[in-house]
Coordinates of C-alpha atoms in Angstrom, one line a residue:
X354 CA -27.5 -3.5 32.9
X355 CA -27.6 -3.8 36.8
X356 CA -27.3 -0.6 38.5
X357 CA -27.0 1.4 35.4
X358 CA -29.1 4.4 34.7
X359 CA -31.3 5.2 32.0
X360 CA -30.1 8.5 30.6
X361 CA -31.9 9.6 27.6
X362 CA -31.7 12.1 25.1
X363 CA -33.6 12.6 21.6
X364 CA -33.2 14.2 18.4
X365 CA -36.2 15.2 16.7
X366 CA -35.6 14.2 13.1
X367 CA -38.8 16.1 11.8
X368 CA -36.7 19.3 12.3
X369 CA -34.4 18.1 9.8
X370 CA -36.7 17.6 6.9
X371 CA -36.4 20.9 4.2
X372 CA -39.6 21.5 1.8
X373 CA -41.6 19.3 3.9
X374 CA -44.9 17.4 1.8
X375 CA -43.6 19.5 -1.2
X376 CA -42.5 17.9 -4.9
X377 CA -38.5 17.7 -3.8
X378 CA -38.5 17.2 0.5
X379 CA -34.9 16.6 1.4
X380 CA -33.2 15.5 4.7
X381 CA -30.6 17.8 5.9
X382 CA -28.1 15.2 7.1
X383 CA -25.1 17.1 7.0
X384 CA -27.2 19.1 9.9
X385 CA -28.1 16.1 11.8
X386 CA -24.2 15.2 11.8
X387 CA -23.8 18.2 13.8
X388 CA -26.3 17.8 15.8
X389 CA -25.7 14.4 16.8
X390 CA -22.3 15.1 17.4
X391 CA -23.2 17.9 20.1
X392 CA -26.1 16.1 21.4
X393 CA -23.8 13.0 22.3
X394 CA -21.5 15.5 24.4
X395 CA -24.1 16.7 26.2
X396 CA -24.7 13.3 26.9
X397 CA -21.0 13.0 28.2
X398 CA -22.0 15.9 30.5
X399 CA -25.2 13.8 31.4
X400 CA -23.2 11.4 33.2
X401 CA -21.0 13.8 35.3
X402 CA -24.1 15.7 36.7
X403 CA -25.6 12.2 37.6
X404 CA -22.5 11.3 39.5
X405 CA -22.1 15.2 41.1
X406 CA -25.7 14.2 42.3
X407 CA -25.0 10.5 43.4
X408 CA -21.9 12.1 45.2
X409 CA -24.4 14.2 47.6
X410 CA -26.5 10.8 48.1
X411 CA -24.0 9.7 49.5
X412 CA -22.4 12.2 51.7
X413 CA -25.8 12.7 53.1
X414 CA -26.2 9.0 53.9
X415 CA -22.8 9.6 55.5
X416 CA -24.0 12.1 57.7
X417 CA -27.1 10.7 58.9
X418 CA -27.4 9.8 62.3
X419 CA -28.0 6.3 62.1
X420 CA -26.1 3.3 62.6
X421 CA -24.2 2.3 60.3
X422 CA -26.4 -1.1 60.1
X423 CA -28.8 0.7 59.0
X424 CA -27.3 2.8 56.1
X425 CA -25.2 -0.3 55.1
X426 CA -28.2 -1.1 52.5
X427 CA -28.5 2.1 51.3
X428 CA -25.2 3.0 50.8
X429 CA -24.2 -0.4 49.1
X430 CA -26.9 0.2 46.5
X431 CA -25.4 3.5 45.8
X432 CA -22.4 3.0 45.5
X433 CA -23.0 0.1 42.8
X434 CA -24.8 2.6 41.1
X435 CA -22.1 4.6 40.8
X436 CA -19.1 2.5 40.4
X437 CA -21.5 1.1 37.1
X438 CA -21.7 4.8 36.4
X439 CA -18.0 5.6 36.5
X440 CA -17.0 2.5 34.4
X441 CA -19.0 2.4 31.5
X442 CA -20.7 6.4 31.6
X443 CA -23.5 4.2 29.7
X444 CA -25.6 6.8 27.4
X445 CA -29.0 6.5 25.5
X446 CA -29.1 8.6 22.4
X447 CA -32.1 8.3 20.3
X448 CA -34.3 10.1 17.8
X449 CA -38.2 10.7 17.7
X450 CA -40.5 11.4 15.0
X451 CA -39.4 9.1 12.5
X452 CA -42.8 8.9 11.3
X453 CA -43.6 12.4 10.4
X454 CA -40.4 12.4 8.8
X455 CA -41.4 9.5 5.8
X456 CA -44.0 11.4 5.9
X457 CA -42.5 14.7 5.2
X458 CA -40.1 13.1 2.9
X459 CA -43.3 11.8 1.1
X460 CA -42.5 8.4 2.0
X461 CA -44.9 5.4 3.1
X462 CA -43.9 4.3 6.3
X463 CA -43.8 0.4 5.9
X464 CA -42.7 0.7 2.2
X465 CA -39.5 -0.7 0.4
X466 CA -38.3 3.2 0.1
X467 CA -38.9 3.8 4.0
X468 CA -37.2 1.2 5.4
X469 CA -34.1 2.1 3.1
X470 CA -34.1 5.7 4.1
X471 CA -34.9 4.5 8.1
X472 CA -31.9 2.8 8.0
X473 CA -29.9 5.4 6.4
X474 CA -30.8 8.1 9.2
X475 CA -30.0 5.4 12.0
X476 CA -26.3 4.7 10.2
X477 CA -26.2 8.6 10.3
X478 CA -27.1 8.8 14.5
X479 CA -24.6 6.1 15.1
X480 CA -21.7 7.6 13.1
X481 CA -22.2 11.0 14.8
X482 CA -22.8 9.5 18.3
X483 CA -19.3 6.8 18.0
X484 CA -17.1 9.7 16.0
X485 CA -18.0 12.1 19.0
X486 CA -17.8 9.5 21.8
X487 CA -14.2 9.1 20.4
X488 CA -13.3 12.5 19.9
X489 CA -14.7 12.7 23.7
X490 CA -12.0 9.7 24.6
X491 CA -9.1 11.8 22.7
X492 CA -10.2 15.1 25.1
X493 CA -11.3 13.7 28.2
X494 CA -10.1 9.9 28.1
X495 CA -11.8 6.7 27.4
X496 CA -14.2 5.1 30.1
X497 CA -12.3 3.5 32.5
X498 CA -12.6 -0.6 31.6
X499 CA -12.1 0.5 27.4
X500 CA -10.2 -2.4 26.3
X501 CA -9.6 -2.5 22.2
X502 CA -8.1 -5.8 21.9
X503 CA -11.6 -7.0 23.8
X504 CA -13.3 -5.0 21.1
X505 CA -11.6 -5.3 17.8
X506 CA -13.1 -8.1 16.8
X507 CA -16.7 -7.2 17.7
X508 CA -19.2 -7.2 14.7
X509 CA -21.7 -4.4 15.9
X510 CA -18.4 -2.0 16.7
X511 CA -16.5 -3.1 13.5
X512 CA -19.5 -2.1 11.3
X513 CA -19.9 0.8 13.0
X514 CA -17.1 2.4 13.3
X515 CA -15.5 1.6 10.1
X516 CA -18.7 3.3 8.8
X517 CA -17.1 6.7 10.8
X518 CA -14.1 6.9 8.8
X519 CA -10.6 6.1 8.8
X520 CA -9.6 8.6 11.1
X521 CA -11.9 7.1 13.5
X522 CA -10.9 4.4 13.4
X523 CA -7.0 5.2 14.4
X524 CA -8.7 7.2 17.1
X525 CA -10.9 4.2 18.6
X526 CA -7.7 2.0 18.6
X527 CA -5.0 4.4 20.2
X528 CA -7.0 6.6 22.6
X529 CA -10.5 4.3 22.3
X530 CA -14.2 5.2 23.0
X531 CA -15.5 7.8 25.9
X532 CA -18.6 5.5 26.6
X533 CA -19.3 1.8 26.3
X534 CA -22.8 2.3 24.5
X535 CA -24.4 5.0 23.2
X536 CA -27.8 4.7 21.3
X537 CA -31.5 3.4 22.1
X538 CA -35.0 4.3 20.5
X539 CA -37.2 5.0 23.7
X540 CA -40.8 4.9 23.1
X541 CA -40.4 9.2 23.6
X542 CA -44.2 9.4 24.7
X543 CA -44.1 12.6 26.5
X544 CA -41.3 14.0 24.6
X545 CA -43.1 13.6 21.2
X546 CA -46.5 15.4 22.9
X547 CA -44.3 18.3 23.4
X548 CA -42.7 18.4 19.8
X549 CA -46.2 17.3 18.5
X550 CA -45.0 14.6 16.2
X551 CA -44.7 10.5 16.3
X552 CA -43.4 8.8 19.3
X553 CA -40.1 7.7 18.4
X554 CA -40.0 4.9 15.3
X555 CA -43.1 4.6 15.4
X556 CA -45.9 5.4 12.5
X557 CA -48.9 7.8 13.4
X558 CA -51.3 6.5 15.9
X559 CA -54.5 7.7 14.6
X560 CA -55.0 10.6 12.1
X561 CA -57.6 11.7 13.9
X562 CA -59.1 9.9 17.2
X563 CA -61.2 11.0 19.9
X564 CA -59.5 11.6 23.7
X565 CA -61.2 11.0 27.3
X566 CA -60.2 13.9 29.6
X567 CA -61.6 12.5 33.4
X568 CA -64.0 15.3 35.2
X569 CA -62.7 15.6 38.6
X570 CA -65.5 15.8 41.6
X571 CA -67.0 19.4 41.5
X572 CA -66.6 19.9 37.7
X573 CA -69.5 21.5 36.1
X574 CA -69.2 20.6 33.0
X575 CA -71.2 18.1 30.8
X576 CA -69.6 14.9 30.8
X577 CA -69.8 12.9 27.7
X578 CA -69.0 9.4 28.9
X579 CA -69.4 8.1 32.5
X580 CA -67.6 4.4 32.9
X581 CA -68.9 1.0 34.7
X582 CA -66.9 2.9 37.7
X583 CA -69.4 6.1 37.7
X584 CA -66.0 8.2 36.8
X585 CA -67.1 10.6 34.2
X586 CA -65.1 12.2 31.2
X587 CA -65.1 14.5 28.4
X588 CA -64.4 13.5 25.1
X589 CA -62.5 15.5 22.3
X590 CA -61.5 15.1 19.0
X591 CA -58.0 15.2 18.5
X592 CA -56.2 15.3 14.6
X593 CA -52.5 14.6 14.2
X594 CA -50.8 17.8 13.7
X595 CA -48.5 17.1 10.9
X596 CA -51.3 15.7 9.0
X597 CA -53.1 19.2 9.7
X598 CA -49.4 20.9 8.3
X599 CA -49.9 18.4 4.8
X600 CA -53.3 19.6 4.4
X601 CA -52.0 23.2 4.9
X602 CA -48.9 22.8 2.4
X603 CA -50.9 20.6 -0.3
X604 CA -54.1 22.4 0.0
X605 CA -55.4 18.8 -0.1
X606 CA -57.9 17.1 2.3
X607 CA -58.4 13.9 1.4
X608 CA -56.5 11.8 3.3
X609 CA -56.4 8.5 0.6
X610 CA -54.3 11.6 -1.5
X611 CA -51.9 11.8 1.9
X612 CA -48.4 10.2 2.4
X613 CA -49.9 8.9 5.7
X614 CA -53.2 6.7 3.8
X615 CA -52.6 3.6 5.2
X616 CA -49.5 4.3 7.4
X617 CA -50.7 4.4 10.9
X618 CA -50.2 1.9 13.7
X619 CA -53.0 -0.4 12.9
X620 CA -52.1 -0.5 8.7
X621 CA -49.0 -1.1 8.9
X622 CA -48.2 -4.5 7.5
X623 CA -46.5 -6.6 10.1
X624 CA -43.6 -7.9 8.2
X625 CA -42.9 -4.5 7.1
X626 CA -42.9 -3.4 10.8
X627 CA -40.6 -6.2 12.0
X628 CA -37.9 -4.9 8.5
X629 CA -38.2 -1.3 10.0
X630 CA -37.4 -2.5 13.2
X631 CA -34.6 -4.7 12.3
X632 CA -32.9 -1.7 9.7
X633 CA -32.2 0.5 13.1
X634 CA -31.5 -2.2 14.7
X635 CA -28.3 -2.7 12.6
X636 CA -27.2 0.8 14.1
X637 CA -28.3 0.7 17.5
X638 CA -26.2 -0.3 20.6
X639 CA -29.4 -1.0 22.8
X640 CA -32.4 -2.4 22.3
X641 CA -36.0 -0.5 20.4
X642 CA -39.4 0.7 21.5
X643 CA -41.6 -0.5 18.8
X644 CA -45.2 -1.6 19.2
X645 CA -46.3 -4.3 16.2
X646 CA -49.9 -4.1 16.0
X647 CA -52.0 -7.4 15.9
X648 CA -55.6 -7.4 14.7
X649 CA -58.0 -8.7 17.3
X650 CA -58.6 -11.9 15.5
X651 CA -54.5 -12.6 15.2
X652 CA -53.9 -16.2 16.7
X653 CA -51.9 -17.4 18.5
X654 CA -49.9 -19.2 15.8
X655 CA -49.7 -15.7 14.0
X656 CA -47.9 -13.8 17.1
X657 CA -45.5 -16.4 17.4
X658 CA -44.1 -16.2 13.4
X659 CA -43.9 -12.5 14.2
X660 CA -41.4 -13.1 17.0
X661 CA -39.8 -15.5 15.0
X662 CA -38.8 -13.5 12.2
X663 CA -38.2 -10.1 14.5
X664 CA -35.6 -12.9 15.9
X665 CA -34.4 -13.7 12.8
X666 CA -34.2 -10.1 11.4
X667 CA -31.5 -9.1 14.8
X668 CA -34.0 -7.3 16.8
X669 CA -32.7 -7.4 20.2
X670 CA -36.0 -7.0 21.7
X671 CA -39.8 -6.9 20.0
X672 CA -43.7 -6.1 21.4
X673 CA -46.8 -7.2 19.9
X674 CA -50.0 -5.3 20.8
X675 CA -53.7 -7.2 19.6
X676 CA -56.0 -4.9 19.0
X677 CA -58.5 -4.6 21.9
X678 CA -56.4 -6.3 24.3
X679 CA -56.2 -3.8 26.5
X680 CA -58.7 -1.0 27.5
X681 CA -57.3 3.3 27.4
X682 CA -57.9 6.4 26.8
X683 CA -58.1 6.1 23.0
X684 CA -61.2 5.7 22.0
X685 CA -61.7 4.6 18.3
X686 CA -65.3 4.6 16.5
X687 CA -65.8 0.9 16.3
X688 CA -69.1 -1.0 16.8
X689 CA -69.8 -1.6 20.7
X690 CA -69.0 -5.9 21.3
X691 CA -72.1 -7.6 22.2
X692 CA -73.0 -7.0 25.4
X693 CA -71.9 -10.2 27.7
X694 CA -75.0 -12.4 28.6
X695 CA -75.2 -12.6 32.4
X696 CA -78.3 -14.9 33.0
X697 CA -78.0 -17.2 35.6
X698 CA -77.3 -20.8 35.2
X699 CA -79.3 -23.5 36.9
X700 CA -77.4 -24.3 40.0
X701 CA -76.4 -28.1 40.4
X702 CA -77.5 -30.1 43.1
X703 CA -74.3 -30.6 44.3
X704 CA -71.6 -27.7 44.5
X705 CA -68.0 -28.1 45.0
X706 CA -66.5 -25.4 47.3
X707 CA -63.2 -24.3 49.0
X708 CA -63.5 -23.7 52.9
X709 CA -61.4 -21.0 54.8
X710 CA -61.5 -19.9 58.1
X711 CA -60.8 -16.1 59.5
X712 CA -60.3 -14.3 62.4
X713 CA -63.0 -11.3 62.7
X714 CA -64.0 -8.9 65.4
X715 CA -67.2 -9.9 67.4
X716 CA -70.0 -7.3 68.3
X717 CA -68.3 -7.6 72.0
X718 CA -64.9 -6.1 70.6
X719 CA -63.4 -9.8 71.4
X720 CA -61.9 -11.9 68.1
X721 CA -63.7 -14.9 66.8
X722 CA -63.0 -17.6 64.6
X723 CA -65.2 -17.7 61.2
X724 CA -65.9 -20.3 58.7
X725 CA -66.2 -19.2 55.3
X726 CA -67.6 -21.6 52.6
X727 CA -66.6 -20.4 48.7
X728 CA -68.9 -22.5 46.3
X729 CA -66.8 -22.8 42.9
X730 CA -68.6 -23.1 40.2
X731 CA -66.4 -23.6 36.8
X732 CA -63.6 -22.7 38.5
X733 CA -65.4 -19.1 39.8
X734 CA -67.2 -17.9 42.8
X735 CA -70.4 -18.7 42.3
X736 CA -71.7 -18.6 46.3
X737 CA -70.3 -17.6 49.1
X738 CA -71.8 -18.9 52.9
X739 CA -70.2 -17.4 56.2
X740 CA -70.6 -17.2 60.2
X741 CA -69.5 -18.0 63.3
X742 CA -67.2 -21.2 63.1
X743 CA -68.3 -22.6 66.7
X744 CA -71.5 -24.0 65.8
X745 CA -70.0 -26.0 63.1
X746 CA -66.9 -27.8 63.8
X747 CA -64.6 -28.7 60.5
X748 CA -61.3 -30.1 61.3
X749 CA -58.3 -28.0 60.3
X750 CA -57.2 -30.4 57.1
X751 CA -60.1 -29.9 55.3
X752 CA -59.7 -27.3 52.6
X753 CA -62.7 -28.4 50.4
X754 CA -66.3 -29.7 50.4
X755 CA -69.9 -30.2 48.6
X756 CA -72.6 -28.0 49.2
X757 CA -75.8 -29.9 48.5
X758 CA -78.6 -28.3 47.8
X759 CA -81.5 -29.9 50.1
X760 CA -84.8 -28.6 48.8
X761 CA -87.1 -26.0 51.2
X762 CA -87.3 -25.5 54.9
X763 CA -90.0 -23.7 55.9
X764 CA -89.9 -21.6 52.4
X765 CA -86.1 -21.5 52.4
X766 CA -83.7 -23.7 50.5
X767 CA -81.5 -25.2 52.7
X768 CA -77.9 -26.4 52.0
X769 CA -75.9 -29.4 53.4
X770 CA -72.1 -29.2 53.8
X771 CA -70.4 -32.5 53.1
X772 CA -66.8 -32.6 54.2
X773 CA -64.5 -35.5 53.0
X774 CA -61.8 -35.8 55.8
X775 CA -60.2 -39.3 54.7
X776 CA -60.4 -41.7 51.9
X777 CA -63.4 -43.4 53.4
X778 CA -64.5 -40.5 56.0
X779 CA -67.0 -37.7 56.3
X780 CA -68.7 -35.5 57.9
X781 CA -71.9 -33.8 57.1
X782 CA -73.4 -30.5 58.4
X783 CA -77.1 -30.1 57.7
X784 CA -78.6 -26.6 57.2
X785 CA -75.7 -24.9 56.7
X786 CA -77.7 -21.4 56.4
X787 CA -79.7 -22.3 59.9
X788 CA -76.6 -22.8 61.6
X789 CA -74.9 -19.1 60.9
X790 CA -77.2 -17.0 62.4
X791 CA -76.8 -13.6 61.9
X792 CA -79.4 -11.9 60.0
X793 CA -77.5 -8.9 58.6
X794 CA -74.7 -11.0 57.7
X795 CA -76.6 -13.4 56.2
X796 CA -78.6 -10.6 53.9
X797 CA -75.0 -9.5 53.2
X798 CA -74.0 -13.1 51.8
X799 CA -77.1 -13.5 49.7
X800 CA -76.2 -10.0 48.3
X801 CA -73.1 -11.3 47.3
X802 CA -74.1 -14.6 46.2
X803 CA -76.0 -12.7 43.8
X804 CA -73.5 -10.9 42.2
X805 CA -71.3 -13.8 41.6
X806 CA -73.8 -16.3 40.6
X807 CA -74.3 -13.7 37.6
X808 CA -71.1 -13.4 36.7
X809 CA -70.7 -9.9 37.8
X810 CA -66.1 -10.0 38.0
X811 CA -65.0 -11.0 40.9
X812 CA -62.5 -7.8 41.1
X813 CA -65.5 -5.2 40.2
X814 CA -67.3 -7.5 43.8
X815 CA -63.7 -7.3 45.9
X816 CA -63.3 -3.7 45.5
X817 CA -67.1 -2.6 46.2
X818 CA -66.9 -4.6 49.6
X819 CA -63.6 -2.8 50.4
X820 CA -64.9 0.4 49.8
X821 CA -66.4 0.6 53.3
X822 CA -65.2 3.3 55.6
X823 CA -63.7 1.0 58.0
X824 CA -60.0 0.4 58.9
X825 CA -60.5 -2.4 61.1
X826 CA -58.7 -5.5 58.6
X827 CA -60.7 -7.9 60.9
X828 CA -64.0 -6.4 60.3
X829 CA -66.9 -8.8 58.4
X830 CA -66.5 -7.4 55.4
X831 CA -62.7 -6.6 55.0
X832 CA -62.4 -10.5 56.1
X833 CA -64.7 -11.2 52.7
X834 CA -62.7 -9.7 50.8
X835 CA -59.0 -11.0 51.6
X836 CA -60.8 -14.3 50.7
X837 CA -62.9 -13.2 47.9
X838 CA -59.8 -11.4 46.1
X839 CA -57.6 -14.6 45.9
X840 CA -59.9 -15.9 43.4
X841 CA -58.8 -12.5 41.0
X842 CA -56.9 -14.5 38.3
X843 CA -53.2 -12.4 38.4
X844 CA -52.8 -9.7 35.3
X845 CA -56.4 -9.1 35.8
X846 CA -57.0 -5.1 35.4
X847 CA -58.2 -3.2 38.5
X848 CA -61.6 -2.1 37.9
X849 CA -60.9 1.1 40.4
X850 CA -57.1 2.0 40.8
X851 CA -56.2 4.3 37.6
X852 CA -52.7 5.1 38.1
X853 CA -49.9 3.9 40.2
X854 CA -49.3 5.5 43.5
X855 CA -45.3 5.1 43.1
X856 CA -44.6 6.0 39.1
X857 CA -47.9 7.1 37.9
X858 CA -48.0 4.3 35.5
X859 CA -51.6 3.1 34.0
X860 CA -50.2 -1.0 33.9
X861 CA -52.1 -1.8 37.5
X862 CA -53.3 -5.2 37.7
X863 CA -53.8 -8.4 40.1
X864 CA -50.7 -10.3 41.3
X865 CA -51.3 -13.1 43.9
X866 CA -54.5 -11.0 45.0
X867 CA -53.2 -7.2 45.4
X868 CA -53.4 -4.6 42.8
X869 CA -49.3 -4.7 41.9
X870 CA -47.8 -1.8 39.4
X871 CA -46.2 -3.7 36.3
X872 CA -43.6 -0.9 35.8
X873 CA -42.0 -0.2 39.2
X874 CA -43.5 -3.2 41.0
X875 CA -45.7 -1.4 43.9
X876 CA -48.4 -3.4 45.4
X877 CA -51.4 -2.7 47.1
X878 CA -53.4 -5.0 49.3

C-alpha cells in the first residue's frame, strides 16, 4: 500500500513441535495461541515506536535551516507516511520454519497430510492475530477509518473471524478491529539463518550443499574457486541442521529413511507447491513468499499453467524460479554445461553498422568531435572503428551504414564506409582505417574488435574498458564505453558489481545501459 511500512514479525513454528522425529510428534497449538496472541501486541507496539520515530523526522525537518521550498518534498513524503501509519497501523505477522516443522511432525512437505496440517497452523496464526487485534480495539480503540458495515460483508474477514469465536465476533462489530491487516509470509532469509531452520513456507533448500565464502585482498588462505572475474572464494560444505537433529534422534543416516527424502526445493511437485501456497493463503491478509521451482528444461507453456492454477487456487501473488536461471552462491554438484564455442565466424563482405559521434578530449586539452562506427553483426557488436570525425565528414541524419570490406592495402585490409543519406543518395568513404590515424588508438580498436568478434559479452568488454584509472568521462576510452554499453541487452547481470551500493541486494543488472539495483532501484552509470 502507498506509504505504508513493512513491519514484520515471525513466529518460529519449529519451537512448537513436542517429540520432534519421534513415533507420536505433536504441535503444541494451544502454545502457539498464546504466543500469537502476544506477538500481535507487540506488533501494536510496533506501530507506536514507528510513529514516536517518524514524529522526530519531522521535527527535525522542521528545524532545519532551509527554506521551506526545500523541505516541502521531504516533509510531504513523511507526513503521507504517517498519516497511512496512523489510519490503518498496518502489521505483518508471519511464521518461519514451516518446513522443519512437517518435518518434525514426520510429514512430507508437498503431501496430502502437509498441506492439511499447513493450513491448519495458518487458521491457528490468523485466529490468534484477529482475536488479539480485537481485544487491542476493545483496550486501546479501533484504527481510526474501522468501519463494520464496510466490513461485514467481506469474505476473507467473515471466514476469519467467525473462525475466532462468537465472542469475537460481538467484539469486531461493537468496538471493531485495532488494525486493518495483520498477517504476511515474508521470505524470513536472515531471520531463519539465525533460528537455523527453513525460510518461511518454504521446504529445505538443500540437505546438504556446498557455500562460496569470497577471500578478500590480503587473505592467505587457499582459495578453492577463483571466478571469470579473478575474485576468489572458499568453499564449504554446509548440511541442514534439522536434518543433522533427525539423524541424532533416529540414530538413522540414510536420508531415503528421512521425512525430508524428496522434500526439498527442487522435489517438490509443483502442483503440490501451488496447494501449499493456496491453503495459507485462505488465512492470510497479505500476500506469500514462496519460490516454485522449475526444472531447467520447463517451457514456457509449463510456467504459464503454473500461474494459471496458483490464480485459480486464490494466491494473491506467486514466483517461479527455473533451475539455472540465475547464477549464486549455492553451488550444487551438477555436471559443468558445455563450454560455449567462441570461434570466429567468417566476416561478410558487407557489414551493417550503427554510427555515433562523441565529444573526447584531444592530446592538446581542447574537445573534439569523434566518429564512432559499431559494425552489428546478428544484432551484436561484432567491430568497432573510431577517430577523429574531421577527416570524414557524415551528415548529422545518418545513424547507420555498410562497412565493406575492400581486400588488402599494402598488407592491410581496408574497409569502405557506405552511408545511405536519402532514398536514392550516398556517400562513400574509402579506407576507413587510413583515414583515423592514430596508432595507439587504432591498436586499441583492433583489441577490441577482437573481443567482440569472438563473442566475448559485451558487459564483461564495457566494464574492462571502464576500469581505467581515469575520471575524465570524455577521455578515449570512457567515450567507448558509454557507446559500447548501450548495446548491454537490459536485465543482463553485471559481470563485476556484487552487491548494491544502496540496500546491499545481489539483483544488479543492465537497465537502459547502467548497472540499476532491482530491489531499491539504484543505478549506476
Amino acid at each position: 500500500c502507498a506509504y505504508d511500512s513493512c513491519r514484520l514479525m515471525v513466529i518460529n513454528l519449529a519451537s512448537f513441535v513436542k517429540q520432534a522425529f519421534e513415533d507420536c510428534p505433536i504441535f503444541d497449538f494451544k502454545r502457539f495461541h498464546d504466543v500469537t496472541m502476544k506477538a500481535q501486541r507487540l506488533m501494536d507496539d510496533l506501530v507506536d515506536l514507528e510513529l514516536e520515530a517518524v514524529d522526530k523526522i519531522l521535527a527535525k525537518i522542521a528545524r532545519d535551516e532551509l527554506p521551506d521550498y526545500v523541505k516541502q518534498v521531504e516533509l510531504d513524503l513523511w507526513q503521507k507516511i504517517r498519516e497511512k501509519c496512523v489510519k490503518g497501523r498496518r502489521t505483518g505477522l508471519g511464521i518461519t520454519g514451516l518446513g522443519d516443522t512437517l518435518a518434525m511432525l514426520n510429514l512430507k512437505y508437498g503431501s496430502s497430510r502437509s498441506i492439511n496440517v499447513t493450513e491448519k497452523i495458518y487458521k491457528a496464526l490468523a485466529v490468534g492475530a484477529h482475536t488479539s487485534s480485537c481485544v487491542l480495539a476493545a483496550e486501546r480503540g479501533a484504527f481510526p477509518i474501522f468501519d463494520y458495515d464496510l466490513e461485514k460483508d467481506h469474505t476473507y474477514l467473515k471466514r476469519v473471524i467467525k473462525a475466532c469465536g462468537e465472542v469475537v465476533v460481538g467484539m469486531w462489530e461493537t468496538t471493531g478491529r485495532r488494525n486493518i491487516a495483520l498477517t504476511t509470509t515474508a521470505p524470513v532469509g536472515s531471520g531463519s539463518t539465525m533460528t537455523q531452520t527453513t525460510s518461511g513456507i518454504e521446504p529445505a533448500f538443500l540437505l546438504s550443499y556446498k557455500r562460496r565464502r569470497k577471500l578478500v585482498p590480503g587473505d592467505d588462505r587457499v582459495p578453492d574457486f577463483e571466478d571469470e572475474m579473478g575474485d576468489k572464494w572458499q568453499e564449504y560444505t554446509v548440511y541442514h541442521h534439522n536434518f543433522k537433529k533427525w539423524m541424532e534422534v533416529t540414530g538413522k543416516e540414510s536420508v531415503e529413511e528421512s521425512p525430508y527424502w524428496e522434500a526439498t526445493s527442487n522435489d517438490v511437485d509443483w502442483l503440490q507447491s501451488v496447494k501449499i501456497q493456496a491453503a495459507a493463503q485462505k488465512w492470510i491478509d497479505h500476500s506469500i513468499s514462496k519460490t516454485c521451482n522449475l526444472p531447467a528444461d520447463a517451457t514456457k507453456e509449463m510456467v504459464s499453467e503454473v500461474y494459471f492454477e496458483a490464480w485459480k487456487a486464490g494466491c494473491k501473488g506467486f514466483t517461479v524460479y527455473r533451475d539455472g536461471c540465475r547464477a549464486g552462491v549455492l553451488v550444487t554438484t551438477e555436471e559443468k554445461k558445455a563450454e560455449v564455442d567462441r570461434s570466429v565466424v567468417k566476416r561478410p563482405k558487407v557489414l551493417p553498422c550503427d554510427i555515433h559521434t562523441l565529444n573526447v578530449k584531444g592530446t592538446d586539452g581542447n574537445r573534439e568531435s569523434w566518429l564512432v562506427l559499431v559494425g552489428i553483426r546478428n544484432d551484436k557488436p561484432y567491430e568497432v572503428f573510431c577517430g577523429v570525425s574531421q577527416q570524414i565528414e557524415v551528415p548529422k541524419k545518418a545513424k547507420t551504414g555498410f562497412l565493406i570490406k575492400n581486400g588488402k592495402k599494402g598488407g592491410v585490409v581496408t574497409y569502405n564506409l557506405n552511408v545511405p543519406i536519402g532514398d536514392d543518395d550516398e556517400i562513400l568513404f574509402r579506407d576507413v582505417v587510413t583515414l583515423f590515424a592514430n596508432p595507439a588508438q587504432g591498436a586499441f580498436t583492433r583489441t577490441l574488435s577482437l573481443a567482440l568478434r569472438h563473442e566475448i559479452p559485451i558487459q564483461f568488454v564495457v566494464e574492462q574498458i571502464q576500469k581505467e584509472k581515469n575520471d575524465d568521462m570524455f577521455s578515449f576510452s570512457k567515450c567507448l564505453a558509454r557507446v559500447l554499453k548501450t548495446y548491454i541487452p537490459d536485465g543482463t547481470k553485471s559481470a563485476s558489481a556484487k552487491v548494491c551500493d544502496a540496500c546491499g541486494s545481489d539483483a544488479l543488472a543492465y537497465l537502459e545501459g547502467c548497472v540499476t539495483c532491482k530491489s531499491c532501484g539504484w543505478g549506476k552509470c
